[in-house]
């Protein structure tokens, strides 16, 4: 495949919302790749929205500047709004989603609005990359955006030089390390966290009625070698090529035999 003719048009989205620091970081990253960069991102934080569509509410569009728009909707709504409406006369060559505040690894892949934004780009026929910055394991509350800023432009260029197979989404996670302390880049498989990290926490309102929060226990899982988790824990950038086709081939064969 020949590289895209310059200037590459890039559409940015995220799930943390239009005002998120990670989106500002992503604009800086994209500015190093092209001067034709557009932002269409959710008005509010949509973390955990996964690949949802707003089907029972209108999509309100707010223009922030010539090339930046907020959508009252999900990351998926935003990418569709960008590709099918705002940029319909000259489609983007690349969709970047992120940079998410926190890693999107293992089963996060199924919850993540960040990754869903990239999946939507792929469904619309555009090469798409999800970018997330891990934080929290080393005790700090600050997110090391500088790590993603330093490493993402070069990594994205190298990924774009690869021949992309159809239905592929690249899931990139940056480790919770300073940019200079990153060990390198590993191509990984989707990992699996220890079970039981997600719990229901009960509280009581002023009337004594119970209400509930989802509670995430933030600790490291025992990660298998070669996974996204193991790579990021050890200070590597993780690149996991994901595939839109969720068919479980080995199981399909078993079920076919059973049902034959
Ligand atoms: Mn998020």
PDB file of C-alpha atoms and ligand atoms in Angstrom:
ATOM      1  CA  UNK A   1       0.000   0.000   0.000  1.00  0.00           C
ATOM      2  CA  UNK A   2       1.250   3.466  -0.802  1.00  0.00           C
ATOM      3  CA  UNK A   3       1.118   6.078   1.937  1.00  0.00           C
ATOM      4  CA  UNK A   4      -1.814   8.493   1.944  1.00  0.00           C
ATOM      5  CA  UNK A   5      -1.218  11.606  -0.131  1.00  0.00           C
ATOM      6  CA  UNK A   6      -0.450  14.656   1.981  1.00  0.00           C
ATOM      7  CA  UNK A   7      -2.040  16.353   3.757  1.00  0.00           C
ATOM      8  CA  UNK A   8      -3.626  13.504   5.617  1.00  0.00           C
ATOM      9  CA  UNK A   9      -7.025  14.450   7.036  1.00  0.00           C
ATOM     10  CA  UNK A  10      -7.364  13.338  10.645  1.00  0.00           C
ATOM     11  CA  UNK A  11     -10.540  13.118  12.722  1.00  0.00           C
ATOM     12  CA  UNK A  12     -10.099  13.152  16.499  1.00  0.00           C
ATOM     13  CA  UNK A  13     -12.577  11.942  19.078  1.00  0.00           C
ATOM     14  CA  UNK A  14     -12.521  10.612  22.645  1.00  0.00           C
ATOM     15  CA  UNK A  15     -14.807   9.413  25.407  1.00  0.00           C
ATOM     16  CA  UNK A  16     -13.642  11.699  28.215  1.00  0.00           C
ATOM     17  CA  UNK A  17     -15.390  14.652  26.591  1.00  0.00           C
ATOM     18  CA  UNK A  18     -14.547  17.773  24.598  1.00  0.00           C
ATOM     19  CA  UNK A  19     -12.774  19.524  27.520  1.00  0.00           C
ATOM     20  CA  UNK A  20     -10.618  16.572  28.571  1.00  0.00           C
ATOM     21  CA  UNK A  21      -6.842  17.145  28.869  1.00  0.00           C
ATOM     22  CA  UNK A  22      -6.254  13.970  26.877  1.00  0.00           C
ATOM     23  CA  UNK A  23      -8.035  15.494  23.886  1.00  0.00           C
ATOM     24  CA  UNK A  24      -5.743  18.519  24.067  1.00  0.00           C
ATOM     25  CA  UNK A  25      -2.822  16.104  24.099  1.00  0.00           C
ATOM     26  CA  UNK A  26      -4.285  14.331  21.077  1.00  0.00           C
ATOM     27  CA  UNK A  27      -4.577  17.632  19.199  1.00  0.00           C
ATOM     28  CA  UNK A  28      -0.882  18.230  19.832  1.00  0.00           C
ATOM     29  CA  UNK A  29      -0.064  14.718  18.654  1.00  0.00           C
ATOM     30  CA  UNK A  30      -2.139  15.072  15.496  1.00  0.00           C
ATOM     31  CA  UNK A  31      -0.648  18.501  14.740  1.00  0.00           C
ATOM     32  CA  UNK A  32       2.695  16.741  14.305  1.00  0.00           C
ATOM     33  CA  UNK A  33       1.177  14.471  11.659  1.00  0.00           C
ATOM     34  CA  UNK A  34      -0.945  16.866   9.628  1.00  0.00           C
ATOM     35  CA  UNK A  35      -2.340  20.390   9.496  1.00  0.00           C
ATOM     36  CA  UNK A  36      -5.764  19.079   8.449  1.00  0.00           C
ATOM     37  CA  UNK A  37      -7.017  17.998  11.866  1.00  0.00           C
ATOM     38  CA  UNK A  38     -10.673  17.998  12.954  1.00  0.00           C
ATOM     39  CA  UNK A  39     -12.203  17.326  16.354  1.00  0.00           C
ATOM     40  CA  UNK A  40     -15.668  15.875  16.898  1.00  0.00           C
ATOM     41  CA  UNK A  41     -16.009  14.715  20.487  1.00  0.00           C
ATOM     42  CA  UNK A  42     -18.727  14.157  23.082  1.00  0.00           C
ATOM     43  CA  UNK A  43     -19.956  17.158  25.040  1.00  0.00           C
ATOM     44  CA  UNK A  44     -19.740  15.192  28.324  1.00  0.00           C
ATOM     45  CA  UNK A  45     -17.721  12.315  29.746  1.00  0.00           C
ATOM     46  CA  UNK A  46     -18.793   9.097  28.026  1.00  0.00           C
ATOM     47  CA  UNK A  47     -16.284   6.718  29.605  1.00  0.00           C
ATOM     48  CA  UNK A  48     -17.823   3.269  29.766  1.00  0.00           C
ATOM     49  CA  UNK A  49     -20.285   4.111  26.979  1.00  0.00           C
ATOM     50  CA  UNK A  50     -18.811   1.367  24.833  1.00  0.00           C
ATOM     51  CA  UNK A  51     -20.172   1.367  21.266  1.00  0.00           C
ATOM     52  CA  UNK A  52     -23.555   2.857  22.091  1.00  0.00           C
ATOM     53  CA  UNK A  53     -25.621   4.985  19.727  1.00  0.00           C
ATOM     54  CA  UNK A  54     -28.078   7.707  20.732  1.00  0.00           C
ATOM     55  CA  UNK A  55     -31.270   6.457  19.148  1.00  0.00           C
ATOM     56  CA  UNK A  56     -33.919   8.149  21.276  1.00  0.00           C
ATOM     57  CA  UNK A  57     -32.416  11.620  21.644  1.00  0.00           C
ATOM     58  CA  UNK A  58     -31.437  14.170  18.987  1.00  0.00           C
ATOM     59  CA  UNK A  59     -27.738  14.845  18.465  1.00  0.00           C
ATOM     60  CA  UNK A  60     -26.968  18.480  19.304  1.00  0.00           C
ATOM     61  CA  UNK A  61     -23.865  19.879  17.637  1.00  0.00           C
ATOM     62  CA  UNK A  62     -21.905  22.796  19.097  1.00  0.00           C
ATOM     63  CA  UNK A  63     -19.123  24.428  17.104  1.00  0.00           C
ATOM     64  CA  UNK A  64     -16.131  25.503  19.209  1.00  0.00           C
ATOM     65  CA  UNK A  65     -13.882  26.710  16.433  1.00  0.00           C
ATOM     66  CA  UNK A  66     -13.504  26.191  12.696  1.00  0.00           C
ATOM     67  CA  UNK A  67     -12.449  22.568  13.104  1.00  0.00           C
ATOM     68  CA  UNK A  68     -13.740  21.527  16.536  1.00  0.00           C
ATOM     69  CA  UNK A  69     -17.242  20.367  17.445  1.00  0.00           C
ATOM     70  CA  UNK A  70     -18.911  18.966  20.537  1.00  0.00           C
ATOM     71  CA  UNK A  71     -21.713  16.442  20.130  1.00  0.00           C
ATOM     72  CA  UNK A  72     -24.315  15.783  22.795  1.00  0.00           C
ATOM     73  CA  UNK A  73     -23.941  12.069  22.330  1.00  0.00           C
ATOM     74  CA  UNK A  74     -21.502   9.188  22.506  1.00  0.00           C
ATOM     75  CA  UNK A  75     -18.082   8.666  20.906  1.00  0.00           C
ATOM     76  CA  UNK A  76     -19.776   6.529  18.248  1.00  0.00           C
ATOM     77  CA  UNK A  77     -22.305   9.306  17.533  1.00  0.00           C
ATOM     78  CA  UNK A  78     -19.388  11.745  17.289  1.00  0.00           C
ATOM     79  CA  UNK A  79     -17.476   9.726  14.703  1.00  0.00           C
ATOM     80  CA  UNK A  80     -20.606   9.226  12.616  1.00  0.00           C
ATOM     81  CA  UNK A  81     -21.323  12.965  12.877  1.00  0.00           C
ATOM     82  CA  UNK A  82     -17.769  13.702  11.777  1.00  0.00           C
ATOM     83  CA  UNK A  83     -17.629  11.311   8.848  1.00  0.00           C
ATOM     84  CA  UNK A  84     -21.216  11.406   7.589  1.00  0.00           C
ATOM     85  CA  UNK A  85     -21.939  15.085   8.147  1.00  0.00           C
ATOM     86  CA  UNK A  86     -19.106  17.486   8.984  1.00  0.00           C
ATOM     87  CA  UNK A  87     -16.440  15.922   6.764  1.00  0.00           C
ATOM     88  CA  UNK A  88     -18.690  14.195   4.248  1.00  0.00           C
ATOM     89  CA  UNK A  89     -17.223  16.090   1.276  1.00  0.00           C
ATOM     90  CA  UNK A  90     -13.656  15.041   2.065  1.00  0.00           C
ATOM     91  CA  UNK A  91     -13.457  12.052   4.350  1.00  0.00           C
ATOM     92  CA  UNK A  92     -10.768  11.589   6.983  1.00  0.00           C
ATOM     93  CA  UNK A  93      -7.847   9.268   6.236  1.00  0.00           C
ATOM     94  CA  UNK A  94      -7.347   8.479   9.892  1.00  0.00           C
ATOM     95  CA  UNK A  95      -9.425   8.443  13.079  1.00  0.00           C
ATOM     96  CA  UNK A  96      -7.613   8.869  16.396  1.00  0.00           C
ATOM     97  CA  UNK A  97      -9.573   8.283  19.604  1.00  0.00           C
ATOM     98  CA  UNK A  98      -8.239   9.399  22.981  1.00  0.00           C
ATOM     99  CA  UNK A  99      -5.946  10.030  24.601  1.00  0.00           C
ATOM    100  CA  UNK A 100      -7.961   8.285  27.289  1.00  0.00           C
ATOM    101  CA  UNK A 101      -7.374   9.103  30.939  1.00  0.00           C
ATOM    102  CA  UNK A 102      -6.421   5.612  32.035  1.00  0.00           C
ATOM    103  CA  UNK A 103      -5.515   2.403  30.271  1.00  0.00           C
ATOM    104  CA  UNK A 104      -7.896   0.467  28.028  1.00  0.00           C
ATOM    105  CA  UNK A 105      -6.638  -3.089  28.258  1.00  0.00           C
ATOM    106  CA  UNK A 106      -7.995  -6.589  28.755  1.00  0.00           C
ATOM    107  CA  UNK A 107     -11.799  -6.556  29.157  1.00  0.00           C
ATOM    108  CA  UNK A 108     -11.802  -2.727  29.142  1.00  0.00           C
ATOM    109  CA  UNK A 109     -11.926  -3.253  25.391  1.00  0.00           C
ATOM    110  CA  UNK A 110     -15.598  -4.217  25.715  1.00  0.00           C
ATOM    111  CA  UNK A 111     -16.526  -1.238  27.930  1.00  0.00           C
ATOM    112  CA  UNK A 112     -14.382   1.461  26.400  1.00  0.00           C
ATOM    113  CA  UNK A 113     -15.919   4.399  24.570  1.00  0.00           C
ATOM    114  CA  UNK A 114     -12.416   5.322  23.408  1.00  0.00           C
ATOM    115  CA  UNK A 115     -11.950   2.028  21.603  1.00  0.00           C
ATOM    116  CA  UNK A 116     -15.543   2.149  20.324  1.00  0.00           C
ATOM    117  CA  UNK A 117     -14.796   5.489  18.662  1.00  0.00           C
ATOM    118  CA  UNK A 118     -11.958   3.801  16.799  1.00  0.00           C
ATOM    119  CA  UNK A 119     -14.158   0.814  15.965  1.00  0.00           C
ATOM    120  CA  UNK A 120     -16.699   3.186  14.436  1.00  0.00           C
ATOM    121  CA  UNK A 121     -13.992   4.715  12.265  1.00  0.00           C
ATOM    122  CA  UNK A 122     -13.057   1.229  11.092  1.00  0.00           C
ATOM    123  CA  UNK A 123     -16.693   0.374  10.341  1.00  0.00           C
ATOM    124  CA  UNK A 124     -16.819   3.521   8.197  1.00  0.00           C
ATOM    125  CA  UNK A 125     -13.764   2.299   6.280  1.00  0.00           C
ATOM    126  CA  UNK A 126     -11.130   4.555   7.876  1.00  0.00           C
ATOM    127  CA  UNK A 127      -7.954   3.403   9.574  1.00  0.00           C
ATOM    128  CA  UNK A 128      -8.460   3.999  13.276  1.00  0.00           C
ATOM    129  CA  UNK A 129      -6.309   3.996  16.382  1.00  0.00           C
ATOM    130  CA  UNK A 130      -7.365   4.141  20.046  1.00  0.00           C
ATOM    131  CA  UNK A 131      -4.838   5.752  22.401  1.00  0.00           C
ATOM    132  CA  UNK A 132      -4.850   5.513  26.199  1.00  0.00           C
ATOM    133  CA  UNK A 133      -2.489   6.722  28.896  1.00  0.00           C
ATOM    134  CA  UNK A 134      -2.215   4.369  31.880  1.00  0.00           C
ATOM    135  CA  UNK A 135      -1.969   5.892  35.338  1.00  0.00           C
ATOM    136  CA  UNK A 136      -2.483   5.072  38.964  1.00  0.00           C
ATOM    137  CA  UNK A 137      -0.388   1.969  39.550  1.00  0.00           C
ATOM    138  CA  UNK A 138       2.621   3.871  40.816  1.00  0.00           C
ATOM    139  CA  UNK A 139       0.463   5.664  43.371  1.00  0.00           C
ATOM    140  CA  UNK A 140       0.332   9.020  41.605  1.00  0.00           C
ATOM    141  CA  UNK A 141      -2.865  10.780  40.655  1.00  0.00           C
ATOM    142  CA  UNK A 142      -1.300  12.814  37.886  1.00  0.00           C
ATOM    143  CA  UNK A 143      -1.579  11.485  34.353  1.00  0.00           C
ATOM    144  CA  UNK A 144       1.660  11.471  32.384  1.00  0.00           C
ATOM    145  CA  UNK A 145       0.296  12.999  29.177  1.00  0.00           C
ATOM    146  CA  UNK A 146       3.892  13.835  28.203  1.00  0.00           C
ATOM    147  CA  UNK A 147       4.533  10.131  27.692  1.00  0.00           C
ATOM    148  CA  UNK A 148       1.787   9.793  25.082  1.00  0.00           C
ATOM    149  CA  UNK A 149       2.804  13.162  23.584  1.00  0.00           C
ATOM    150  CA  UNK A 150       6.406  12.103  23.187  1.00  0.00           C
ATOM    151  CA  UNK A 151       5.798   8.642  21.748  1.00  0.00           C
ATOM    152  CA  UNK A 152       2.502   8.767  19.843  1.00  0.00           C
ATOM    153  CA  UNK A 153       3.463  10.692  16.689  1.00  0.00           C
ATOM    154  CA  UNK A 154       6.347   8.380  15.770  1.00  0.00           C
ATOM    155  CA  UNK A 155       4.368   5.277  16.670  1.00  0.00           C
ATOM    156  CA  UNK A 156       1.354   6.376  14.599  1.00  0.00           C
ATOM    157  CA  UNK A 157       3.641   7.029  11.613  1.00  0.00           C
ATOM    158  CA  UNK A 158       5.082   3.528  11.922  1.00  0.00           C
ATOM    159  CA  UNK A 159       1.624   1.971  12.256  1.00  0.00           C
ATOM    160  CA  UNK A 160       0.432   3.813   9.146  1.00  0.00           C
ATOM    161  CA  UNK A 161       3.398   2.420   7.220  1.00  0.00           C
ATOM    162  CA  UNK A 162       2.039  -1.087   7.913  1.00  0.00           C
ATOM    163  CA  UNK A 163      -0.403  -2.704   5.511  1.00  0.00           C
ATOM    164  CA  UNK A 164      -3.688  -2.637   7.451  1.00  0.00           C
ATOM    165  CA  UNK A 165      -6.007  -5.556   7.069  1.00  0.00           C
ATOM    166  CA  UNK A 166      -9.734  -4.783   6.825  1.00  0.00           C
ATOM    167  CA  UNK A 167     -11.705  -4.518  10.083  1.00  0.00           C
ATOM    168  CA  UNK A 168      -8.581  -3.812  12.146  1.00  0.00           C
ATOM    169  CA  UNK A 169      -8.484  -1.366  15.045  1.00  0.00           C
ATOM    170  CA  UNK A 170      -5.181  -0.553  16.706  1.00  0.00           C
ATOM    171  CA  UNK A 171      -5.377  -0.320  20.480  1.00  0.00           C
ATOM    172  CA  UNK A 172      -2.406   1.578  21.914  1.00  0.00           C
ATOM    173  CA  UNK A 173      -1.696   1.944  25.638  1.00  0.00           C
ATOM    174  CA  UNK A 174       1.109   4.080  27.044  1.00  0.00           C
ATOM    175  CA  UNK A 175       2.638   3.008  30.370  1.00  0.00           C
ATOM    176  CA  UNK A 176       2.559   5.034  33.581  1.00  0.00           C
ATOM    177  CA  UNK A 177       6.191   6.061  33.216  1.00  0.00           C
ATOM    178  CA  UNK A 178       7.994   9.225  32.248  1.00  0.00           C
ATOM    179  CA  UNK A 179       8.580   9.443  28.511  1.00  0.00           C
ATOM    180  CA  UNK A 180      12.328   8.764  28.838  1.00  0.00           C
ATOM    181  CA  UNK A 181      11.748   5.696  31.017  1.00  0.00           C
ATOM    182  CA  UNK A 182       9.555   3.839  28.516  1.00  0.00           C
ATOM    183  CA  UNK A 183      11.114   0.448  27.790  1.00  0.00           C
ATOM    184  CA  UNK A 184       9.977   0.198  24.173  1.00  0.00           C
ATOM    185  CA  UNK A 185       6.966  -0.971  22.193  1.00  0.00           C
ATOM    186  CA  UNK A 186       5.480  -4.467  22.296  1.00  0.00           C
ATOM    187  CA  UNK A 187       2.817  -5.914  20.028  1.00  0.00           C
ATOM    188  CA  UNK A 188       0.483  -7.737  22.391  1.00  0.00           C
ATOM    189  CA  UNK A 189      -2.713  -9.738  22.725  1.00  0.00           C
ATOM    190  CA  UNK A 190      -5.735  -8.678  24.748  1.00  0.00           C
ATOM    191  CA  UNK A 191      -5.221  -9.800  28.340  1.00  0.00           C
ATOM    192  CA  UNK A 192      -7.565 -10.753  31.119  1.00  0.00           C
ATOM    193  CA  UNK A 193      -7.770  -9.194  34.573  1.00  0.00           C
ATOM    194  CA  UNK A 194      -8.210 -11.114  37.802  1.00  0.00           C
ATOM    195  CA  UNK A 195     -11.915 -11.702  38.430  1.00  0.00           C
ATOM    196  CA  UNK A 196     -13.763  -9.729  41.093  1.00  0.00           C
ATOM    197  CA  UNK A 197     -12.194  -6.298  40.598  1.00  0.00           C
ATOM    198  CA  UNK A 198     -15.591  -4.767  39.788  1.00  0.00           C
ATOM    199  CA  UNK A 199     -17.976  -4.610  42.743  1.00  0.00           C
ATOM    200  CA  UNK A 200     -21.156  -2.851  43.819  1.00  0.00           C
ATOM    201  CA  UNK A 201     -20.684  -0.323  46.615  1.00  0.00           C
ATOM    202  CA  UNK A 202     -23.742   0.506  48.709  1.00  0.00           C
ATOM    203  CA  UNK A 203     -24.224   3.951  50.267  1.00  0.00           C
ATOM    204  CA  UNK A 204     -27.157   5.686  51.888  1.00  0.00           C
ATOM    205  CA  UNK A 205     -28.784   9.005  51.056  1.00  0.00           C
ATOM    206  CA  UNK A 206     -29.998  11.505  53.663  1.00  0.00           C
ATOM    207  CA  UNK A 207     -33.339   9.630  53.914  1.00  0.00           C
ATOM    208  CA  UNK A 208     -31.564   6.391  54.655  1.00  0.00           C
ATOM    209  CA  UNK A 209     -32.348   4.876  51.266  1.00  0.00           C
ATOM    210  CA  UNK A 210     -29.594   2.807  49.697  1.00  0.00           C
ATOM    211  CA  UNK A 211     -28.000   3.749  46.401  1.00  0.00           C
ATOM    212  CA  UNK A 212     -25.123   2.166  44.584  1.00  0.00           C
ATOM    213  CA  UNK A 213     -21.906   2.914  42.749  1.00  0.00           C
ATOM    214  CA  UNK A 214     -19.899   0.621  40.558  1.00  0.00           C
ATOM    215  CA  UNK A 215     -16.596   0.268  42.376  1.00  0.00           C
ATOM    216  CA  UNK A 216     -13.351  -0.593  40.635  1.00  0.00           C
ATOM    217  CA  UNK A 217     -10.531  -2.039  42.634  1.00  0.00           C
ATOM    218  CA  UNK A 218      -7.390  -0.528  41.158  1.00  0.00           C
ATOM    219  CA  UNK A 219      -4.670  -3.101  41.548  1.00  0.00           C
ATOM    220  CA  UNK A 220      -2.532  -5.072  39.212  1.00  0.00           C
ATOM    221  CA  UNK A 221      -3.784  -8.383  37.925  1.00  0.00           C
ATOM    222  CA  UNK A 222      -1.520 -11.378  37.437  1.00  0.00           C
ATOM    223  CA  UNK A 223      -1.061 -10.832  33.727  1.00  0.00           C
ATOM    224  CA  UNK A 224      -0.030 -13.522  31.281  1.00  0.00           C
ATOM    225  CA  UNK A 225       3.113 -13.009  29.222  1.00  0.00           C
ATOM    226  CA  UNK A 226       2.503 -11.306  25.908  1.00  0.00           C
ATOM    227  CA  UNK A 227      -0.633  -9.476  27.003  1.00  0.00           C
ATOM    228  CA  UNK A 228      -1.394  -5.753  26.958  1.00  0.00           C
ATOM    229  CA  UNK A 229      -1.454  -5.806  30.783  1.00  0.00           C
ATOM    230  CA  UNK A 230       1.978  -7.416  31.128  1.00  0.00           C
ATOM    231  CA  UNK A 231       3.532  -4.997  28.626  1.00  0.00           C
ATOM    232  CA  UNK A 232       2.170  -1.838  30.257  1.00  0.00           C
ATOM    233  CA  UNK A 233       2.935  -3.045  33.809  1.00  0.00           C
ATOM    234  CA  UNK A 234       6.557  -3.564  32.723  1.00  0.00           C
ATOM    235  CA  UNK A 235       6.826  -0.070  31.239  1.00  0.00           C
ATOM    236  CA  UNK A 236       6.308  -0.853  27.567  1.00  0.00           C
ATOM    237  CA  UNK A 237       3.930   0.757  25.105  1.00  0.00           C
ATOM    238  CA  UNK A 238       1.376  -1.882  24.155  1.00  0.00           C
ATOM    239  CA  UNK A 239      -0.011  -2.142  20.613  1.00  0.00           C
ATOM    240  CA  UNK A 240      -2.854  -4.658  20.272  1.00  0.00           C
ATOM    241  CA  UNK A 241      -4.382  -5.097  16.824  1.00  0.00           C
ATOM    242  CA  UNK A 242      -8.087  -5.751  17.451  1.00  0.00           C
ATOM    243  CA  UNK A 243     -10.534  -7.198  14.986  1.00  0.00           C
ATOM    244  CA  UNK A 244     -14.118  -6.132  14.436  1.00  0.00           C
ATOM    245  CA  UNK A 245     -15.196  -9.726  13.784  1.00  0.00           C
ATOM    246  CA  UNK A 246     -15.918 -11.156  17.251  1.00  0.00           C
ATOM    247  CA  UNK A 247     -16.503 -14.702  15.998  1.00  0.00           C
ATOM    248  CA  UNK A 248     -14.794 -17.286  18.191  1.00  0.00           C
ATOM    249  CA  UNK A 249     -13.568 -19.650  15.482  1.00  0.00           C
ATOM    250  CA  UNK A 250     -12.550 -22.581  17.695  1.00  0.00           C
ATOM    251  CA  UNK A 251     -15.914 -22.505  19.443  1.00  0.00           C
ATOM    252  CA  UNK A 252     -17.743 -22.190  16.143  1.00  0.00           C
ATOM    253  CA  UNK A 253     -16.231 -25.488  15.058  1.00  0.00           C
ATOM    254  CA  UNK A 254     -17.226 -27.198  18.311  1.00  0.00           C
ATOM    255  CA  UNK A 255     -20.789 -25.883  18.099  1.00  0.00           C
ATOM    256  CA  UNK A 256     -20.999 -26.894  14.425  1.00  0.00           C
ATOM    257  CA  UNK A 257     -20.078 -30.465  15.380  1.00  0.00           C
ATOM    258  CA  UNK A 258     -22.604 -30.500  18.217  1.00  0.00           C
ATOM    259  CA  UNK A 259     -25.390 -29.146  16.073  1.00  0.00           C
ATOM    260  CA  UNK A 260     -24.549 -31.169  12.963  1.00  0.00           C
TER     261      UNK A 260
HETATM  262 MN1  LIG B   1     -12.487   7.581  29.201  1.00  0.00          MN
END
